[in-house]
Tab-separated table of C-alpha atoms and ligand atoms in Angstrom:
chain	number	residue	atom	x	y	z
A	1	MET	CA	53.892	26.602	7.176
A	2	SER	CA	55.660	23.550	5.692
A	3	ALA	CA	57.584	23.749	2.385
A	4	SER	CA	54.872	21.822	0.489
A	5	GLU	CA	52.155	24.173	1.794
A	6	MET	CA	54.118	27.080	0.257
A	7	GLU	CA	54.007	25.402	-3.158
A	8	ARG	CA	51.102	26.418	-5.399
A	9	TYR	CA	49.268	25.159	-8.445
A	10	SER	CA	49.865	27.453	-11.458
A	11	TRP	CA	47.191	30.030	-12.387
A	12	GLU	CA	46.170	27.897	-15.387
A	13	GLN	CA	45.587	24.889	-13.104
A	14	VAL	CA	43.709	27.044	-10.576
A	15	LEU	CA	41.440	28.576	-13.227
A	16	LEU	CA	40.681	25.201	-14.823
A	17	HIS	CA	40.056	23.605	-11.390
A	18	TRP	CA	37.497	26.188	-10.295
A	19	ILE	CA	35.692	26.318	-13.666
A	20	SER	CA	35.485	22.495	-13.509
A	21	ALA	CA	34.335	22.487	-9.878
A	22	ALA	CA	31.590	25.069	-10.574
A	23	VAL	CA	30.253	23.227	-13.658
A	24	ILE	CA	30.433	19.748	-12.124
A	25	LEU	CA	28.948	20.704	-8.740
A	26	TRP	CA	26.065	22.599	-10.382
A	27	VAL	CA	25.273	19.799	-12.851
A	28	LEU	CA	25.489	17.046	-10.218
A	29	VAL	CA	23.287	18.852	-7.685
A	30	SER	CA	20.692	20.192	-10.138
A	31	GLY	CA	20.725	16.998	-12.279
A	32	PHE	CA	20.057	14.704	-9.311
A	33	TYR	CA	17.543	17.170	-7.893
A	34	VAL	CA	15.322	17.241	-10.968
A	35	ALA	CA	15.753	13.483	-11.456
A	36	TYR	CA	14.573	12.483	-7.972
A	37	ALA	CA	12.624	15.389	-6.432
A	38	GLU	CA	9.103	16.370	-7.380
A	39	VAL	CA	9.544	19.345	-9.681
A	40	ASP	CA	7.573	21.078	-12.377
A	41	GLU	CA	8.030	19.565	-15.847
A	42	ALA	CA	9.080	23.025	-17.168
A	43	ILE	CA	11.885	23.262	-14.572
A	44	ARG	CA	13.023	19.696	-15.318
A	45	THR	CA	13.198	20.514	-19.049
A	46	TRP	CA	15.003	23.824	-18.427
A	47	VAL	CA	17.606	22.249	-16.115
A	48	GLY	CA	18.157	19.415	-18.615
A	49	TRP	CA	18.672	21.914	-21.445
A	50	VAL	CA	21.059	24.138	-19.437
A	51	ASN	CA	23.036	21.127	-18.189
A	52	VAL	CA	23.414	19.451	-21.579
A	53	SER	CA	24.491	22.827	-23.071
A	54	ALA	CA	26.941	23.650	-20.256
A	55	THR	CA	28.547	20.199	-20.131
A	56	THR	CA	28.929	20.090	-23.928
A	57	LEU	CA	30.717	23.469	-23.799
A	58	TYR	CA	32.789	22.107	-20.909
A	59	ILE	CA	34.194	19.175	-23.002
A	60	PRO	CA	37.028	21.214	-24.681
A	61	ILE	CA	37.822	22.818	-21.298
A	62	PHE	CA	38.141	19.358	-19.751
A	63	VAL	CA	40.408	18.222	-22.621
A	64	LEU	CA	42.577	21.305	-22.015
A	65	ARG	CA	42.645	20.476	-18.307
A	66	CYS	CA	43.879	16.938	-19.048
A	67	VAL	CA	46.581	18.301	-21.389
A	68	VAL	CA	47.756	20.777	-18.705
A	69	ARG	CA	47.721	17.924	-16.131
A	70	ALA	CA	49.857	15.764	-18.424
A	71	PHE	CA	52.481	18.410	-19.209
A	72	LYS	CA	52.646	20.776	-16.250
A	73	PRO	CA	54.096	19.527	-12.959
A	74	VAL	CA	51.806	19.686	-9.904
A	75	PRO	CA	53.086	20.711	-6.453
A	76	ALA	CA	54.313	17.943	-4.144
A	77	SER	CA	51.635	16.426	-1.890
A	78	ILE	CA	51.273	18.010	1.558
A	79	ASP	CA	50.763	14.532	3.042
A	80	ARG	CA	53.891	13.178	4.719
A	81	ASN	CA	52.264	9.795	5.194
A	82	PRO	CA	52.836	7.645	2.030
A	83	LEU	CA	49.377	6.054	2.407
A	84	GLY	CA	47.721	9.503	2.502
A	85	ARG	CA	49.751	10.525	-0.566
A	86	LEU	CA	48.608	7.411	-2.412
A	87	ALA	CA	44.961	8.007	-1.403
A	88	ALA	CA	45.089	11.612	-2.707
A	89	HIS	CA	46.721	10.475	-5.958
A	90	VAL	CA	44.107	7.731	-6.525
A	91	ALA	CA	41.226	10.112	-5.689
A	92	HIS	CA	42.533	12.816	-8.070
A	93	GLN	CA	43.008	10.278	-10.877
A	94	ALA	CA	39.495	8.933	-10.201
A	95	LEU	CA	38.077	12.467	-10.527
A	96	TYR	CA	39.694	12.874	-13.969
A	97	TRP	CA	38.707	9.401	-15.249
A	98	LEU	CA	35.139	9.513	-13.907
A	99	THR	CA	34.597	12.970	-15.423
A	100	ALA	CA	35.787	11.581	-18.782
A	101	VAL	CA	33.368	8.617	-18.542
A	102	VAL	CA	30.458	10.877	-17.498
A	103	LEU	CA	31.077	13.254	-20.411
A	104	LEU	CA	31.523	10.473	-22.974
A	105	SER	CA	28.484	8.454	-21.838
A	106	GLY	CA	26.424	11.686	-21.716
A	107	VAL	CA	27.148	12.427	-25.382
A	108	LEU	CA	26.754	8.791	-26.490
A	109	MET	CA	23.383	8.380	-24.747
A	110	MET	CA	21.822	11.300	-26.685
A	111	ASP	CA	18.997	10.040	-28.915
A	112	HIS	CA	18.416	13.470	-30.455
A	113	ALA	CA	20.514	16.480	-31.487
A	114	ILE	CA	22.517	18.243	-28.749
A	115	ASP	CA	21.251	21.799	-28.508
A	116	VAL	CA	23.921	24.133	-27.067
A	117	PHE	CA	22.008	27.113	-25.612
A	118	GLY	CA	20.150	27.460	-28.940
A	119	TRP	CA	23.450	28.536	-30.587
A	120	TRP	CA	24.403	25.186	-32.177
A	121	GLN	CA	22.756	21.887	-32.935
A	122	ILE	CA	25.181	18.982	-32.825
A	123	PRO	CA	23.738	15.762	-34.312
A	124	GLY	CA	23.242	12.943	-31.759
A	125	PRO	CA	25.218	9.716	-32.307
A	126	ALA	CA	22.090	7.764	-33.414
A	127	PHE	CA	22.521	4.453	-31.583
A	128	ASP	CA	19.680	1.945	-31.438
A	129	ALA	CA	17.478	1.722	-28.329
A	130	VAL	CA	19.556	-1.065	-26.741
A	131	TRP	CA	22.805	0.920	-26.926
A	132	HIS	CA	21.016	4.096	-25.902
A	133	ALA	CA	19.882	2.283	-22.724
A	134	ARG	CA	23.436	1.017	-22.065
A	135	TRP	CA	25.015	4.481	-22.366
A	136	PHE	CA	22.210	5.879	-20.233
A	137	THR	CA	22.908	3.299	-17.476
A	138	LEU	CA	26.645	4.033	-17.672
A	139	HIS	CA	25.930	7.778	-17.456
A	140	ILE	CA	23.819	7.426	-14.292
A	141	ALA	CA	26.239	4.952	-12.654
A	142	SER	CA	29.288	7.115	-13.403
A	143	CYS	CA	27.425	10.219	-12.127
A	144	PHE	CA	26.845	8.463	-8.771
A	145	ALA	CA	30.496	7.366	-8.610
A	146	LEU	CA	31.701	10.891	-9.503
A	147	ALA	CA	29.415	12.417	-6.835
A	148	ALA	CA	30.833	9.999	-4.226
A	149	VAL	CA	34.474	10.832	-5.066
A	150	VAL	CA	33.694	14.587	-5.191
A	151	LEU	CA	32.174	14.340	-1.680
A	152	LEU	CA	35.255	12.464	-0.470
A	153	HIS	CA	37.494	15.070	-2.125
A	154	ILE	CA	35.702	17.996	-0.462
A	155	ALA	CA	35.727	16.169	2.906
A	156	ALA	CA	39.484	15.535	2.578
A	157	VAL	CA	40.150	19.198	1.727
A	158	CYS	CA	38.084	20.317	4.780
A	159	LEU	CA	39.917	17.817	7.014
A	160	HIS	CA	43.346	19.128	5.934
A	161	GLN	CA	42.183	22.706	6.387
A	162	TRP	CA	40.793	22.018	9.907
A	163	ARG	CA	44.038	20.310	10.865
A	164	GLY	CA	45.754	23.625	10.156
A	165	HIS	CA	47.231	22.838	6.703
A	166	ALA	CA	46.694	25.695	4.224
A	167	ILE	CA	45.625	23.336	1.390
A	168	VAL	CA	43.069	25.649	-0.289
A	169	ARG	CA	45.785	28.320	-0.699
A	170	ARG	CA	47.668	25.891	-2.932
A	171	MET	CA	44.677	25.907	-5.332
A	172	TRP	CA	44.232	29.696	-5.248
A	173	LEU	CA	45.705	32.631	-7.174
B	201	HEM	C1	34.085	23.254	-2.968
B	201	HEM	C2	34.630	22.347	-3.700
B	201	HEM	C3	36.111	22.060	-3.887
B	201	HEM	C4	37.188	22.445	-3.148
B	201	HEM	C5	37.224	23.303	-1.885
B	201	HEM	C6	38.372	21.900	-3.804
B	201	HEM	C7	39.673	22.093	-3.403
B	201	HEM	C8	40.783	21.506	-3.964
B	201	HEM	C9	42.136	21.702	-3.511
B	201	HEM	C10	42.541	22.560	-2.321
B	201	HEM	C11	42.947	20.964	-4.303
B	201	HEM	C12	44.476	20.844	-4.188
B	201	HEM	C13	44.817	19.568	-3.461
B	201	HEM	C14	46.293	19.481	-3.151
B	201	HEM	O1	46.898	20.495	-2.864
B	201	HEM	O2	46.829	18.374	-3.199
B	201	HEM	C15	42.120	20.306	-5.284
B	201	HEM	C16	42.586	19.457	-6.282
B	201	HEM	C17	41.778	18.834	-7.194
B	201	HEM	N1	40.410	18.980	-7.313
B	201	HEM	FE1	39.201	20.070	-6.106
B	201	HEM	N2	37.972	21.158	-4.891
B	201	HEM	C18	36.592	21.240	-4.973
B	201	HEM	C19	35.788	20.664	-5.913
B	201	HEM	C20	36.241	19.842	-6.916
B	201	HEM	C21	35.374	19.214	-7.891
B	201	HEM	C22	33.854	19.340	-7.955
B	201	HEM	C23	36.169	18.501	-8.706
B	201	HEM	C24	35.607	17.731	-9.858
B	201	HEM	C25	36.052	16.852	-10.550
B	201	HEM	C26	37.556	18.667	-8.256
B	201	HEM	C27	38.684	18.088	-8.831
B	201	HEM	C28	39.976	18.200	-8.366
B	201	HEM	C29	41.124	17.510	-8.946
B	201	HEM	C30	41.084	16.558	-10.138
B	201	HEM	C31	42.256	17.907	-8.209
B	201	HEM	C32	43.692	17.457	-8.432
B	201	HEM	C33	44.389	18.415	-9.326
B	201	HEM	C34	45.695	17.828	-9.832
B	201	HEM	O3	46.600	17.583	-9.007
B	201	HEM	O4	45.768	17.623	-11.043
B	201	HEM	N3	37.560	19.502	-7.170
B	201	HEM	N4	40.807	20.654	-5.053
B	202	HEM	C1	30.530	16.476	-16.072
B	202	HEM	C2	29.529	16.276	-16.868
B	202	HEM	C3	28.162	15.769	-16.484
B	202	HEM	C4	27.586	15.565	-15.259
B	202	HEM	C5	28.200	15.814	-13.874
B	202	HEM	C6	26.245	15.060	-15.492
B	202	HEM	C7	25.334	14.764	-14.489
B	202	HEM	C8	24.064	14.264	-14.701
B	202	HEM	C9	23.138	13.892	-13.660
B	202	HEM	C10	23.434	13.988	-12.165
B	202	HEM	C11	22.008	13.452	-14.252
B	202	HEM	C12	20.753	12.893	-13.555
B	202	HEM	C13	21.016	11.439	-13.324
B	202	HEM	C14	19.841	10.606	-12.858
B	202	HEM	O1	18.809	10.594	-13.545
B	202	HEM	O2	20.019	9.916	-11.844
B	202	HEM	C15	22.185	13.566	-15.686
B	202	HEM	C16	21.255	13.246	-16.643
B	202	HEM	C17	21.409	13.514	-17.972
B	202	HEM	N1	22.567	13.865	-18.624
B	202	HEM	FE1	24.310	14.318	-17.738
B	202	HEM	N2	26.028	14.969	-16.847
B	202	HEM	C18	27.176	15.386	-17.482
B	202	HEM	C19	27.385	15.441	-18.849
B	202	HEM	C20	26.417	15.243	-19.807
B	202	HEM	C21	26.603	15.434	-21.227
B	202	HEM	C22	27.899	15.891	-21.908
B	202	HEM	C23	25.407	15.157	-21.815
B	202	HEM	C24	25.016	15.200	-23.275
B	202	HEM	C25	25.536	15.983	-24.147
B	202	HEM	C26	24.484	14.775	-20.760
B	202	HEM	C27	23.165	14.405	-20.945
B	202	HEM	C28	22.285	14.055	-19.954
B	202	HEM	C29	20.866	13.806	-20.174
B	202	HEM	C30	20.127	13.920	-21.521
B	202	HEM	C31	20.325	13.469	-18.929
B	202	HEM	C32	18.863	13.215	-18.616
B	202	HEM	C33	18.489	11.811	-18.665
B	202	HEM	C34	17.004	11.697	-18.456
B	202	HEM	O3	16.280	11.848	-19.435
B	202	HEM	O4	16.592	11.495	-17.314
B	202	HEM	N3	25.134	14.822	-19.555
B	202	HEM	N4	23.472	14.044	-15.931
């Protein structure tokens, strides 16, 4: 095992990564499913409600994740090739920035109060129909971009793992 494979993300980074991955994967898969597959209206409404609630609760977790990213060093890349290192850096930055845009556009496109699991009602931002449509378009576009980079990310992790590099261990407790 190389020296960089021995390095690990801290437990805070690991916890925040896997909470983020679970929320984002669930919301992307279920959100696109109910948007484009033929499903019962009741299921569509339920998934929409769960996803809006879960992603709203996720916002402070994402902010915490960005703060940890800014202040806590991350282990050195396992890629020896500078181009591979750059690609991983750009992809990781894209994941953070796209998540921020998806969350922001999601909140800004709300034309009614945000109901968080029936526990809280947060007033919607009350934009007119034109701006509502713009935030909606940005939300959908950024969701597609995020899904593409997430797929790339998972493919890259699998590739490293198959090539015999213990990359998942670095993001594990
Ligand atoms: C099954 C799914 C996933 C697996 C197996 C996985 C695995 C990993 C691994 C092993 C790393 C460490 C890479 C390294 O050592 O350089 C990592 C980093 C990262 N992952 Fe994932 N991941 C998954 C899903 C996701 C999802 C859905 C997101 C959503 C945004 C995500 C965001 C990130 C980010 C931003 C980093 C970089 C962390 C940093 O250096 O700050 N991952 N992932
Ligand atoms: C990481 C966070 C988020 C992800 C991954 C995500 C993902 C998605 C996806 C995949 C869709 C379906 C897109 C389509 O129709 O093609 C969707 C729709 C939607 N999102 Fe998000 N979303 C996130 C955050 C939010 C937030 C924070 C809110 C509001 C508080 C929100 C509100 C909505 C609403 C209301 C729809 C349904 C639009 C419609 O009526 O069809 N989303 N989201």
